[in-house]
């Protein structure tokens, strides 16, 4: 097995120095080393979106990212979405509309919706469905998640 390496990156606006094996999954390093357990593991193979994080402004599945790839990167996790103690409009809308049940998919859903609204502040129904298409939920039937994103657009 290769030796651990040092990785410097920014996580939720704080500079971090990580020590990990190059092929360790970013998902595991975030959860176990940085204790950012909001990022969830669902499938572990790039299918469900539960492990979504933003890397340099793009949403990615952290279960597929070897930690060596984030040297110098700027990472945002679900813990970095609220600002100054204020929930993001998408988070607030998920609460108001009952968009979360067990919560495993919720961080990924919220990040996907935040990413969508950043790119398209006035999405139509098809845009919302496409924006959430990479995220699977086993609980809600998607209707309340969809309604949450519609509510967030109205805020
Ligand atoms: S846990 Fe990464 S996509 Fe499902
Ligand atoms: S709320 Fe349980 S998987 Fe979506």
PDB file of C-alpha atoms in Angstrom, residues 5 7 11 21 30 35 37 41 50 59 64 82 96 107 109 115 119 122 128 136 141 150:
ATOM      1  CA  UNK A   5       0.311  11.986   1.564  1.00  0.00           C
ATOM      2  CA  UNK A   7      -3.267  17.275   0.795  1.00  0.00           C
ATOM      3  CA  UNK A  11     -13.229  23.097   2.939  1.00  0.00           C
ATOM      4  CA  UNK A  21      -3.742   7.515   1.358  1.00  0.00           C
ATOM      5  CA  UNK A  30     -14.598  14.315   4.911  1.00  0.00           C
ATOM      6  CA  UNK A  35     -16.075  14.927  10.985  1.00  0.00           C
ATOM      7  CA  UNK A  37     -20.855  13.728   8.543  1.00  0.00           C
ATOM      8  CA  UNK A  41     -22.966   7.331   1.723  1.00  0.00           C
ATOM      9  CA  UNK A  50     -26.104  11.135  -1.363  1.00  0.00           C
ATOM     10  CA  UNK A  59     -21.191  19.178  -7.969  1.00  0.00           C
ATOM     11  CA  UNK A  64     -15.838   8.486  -6.642  1.00  0.00           C
ATOM     12  CA  UNK A  82     -25.882  27.982   5.552  1.00  0.00           C
ATOM     13  CA  UNK A  96     -41.340  23.881   5.397  1.00  0.00           C
ATOM     14  CA  UNK A 107     -27.751  16.796   1.774  1.00  0.00           C
ATOM     15  CA  UNK A 109     -30.724  16.925  -2.827  1.00  0.00           C
ATOM     16  CA  UNK A 115     -26.444  24.197  -7.745  1.00  0.00           C
ATOM     17  CA  UNK A 119     -27.221  28.232 -12.684  1.00  0.00           C
ATOM     18  CA  UNK A 122     -36.105  30.556 -12.356  1.00  0.00           C
ATOM     19  CA  UNK A 128     -36.061  21.041 -11.514  1.00  0.00           C
ATOM     20  CA  UNK A 136     -32.126   9.079  -5.569  1.00  0.00           C
ATOM     21  CA  UNK A 141     -41.642   9.692  -3.606  1.00  0.00           C
ATOM     22  CA  UNK A 150     -40.370  25.186  -6.087  1.00  0.00           C
TER      23      UNK A 150
END
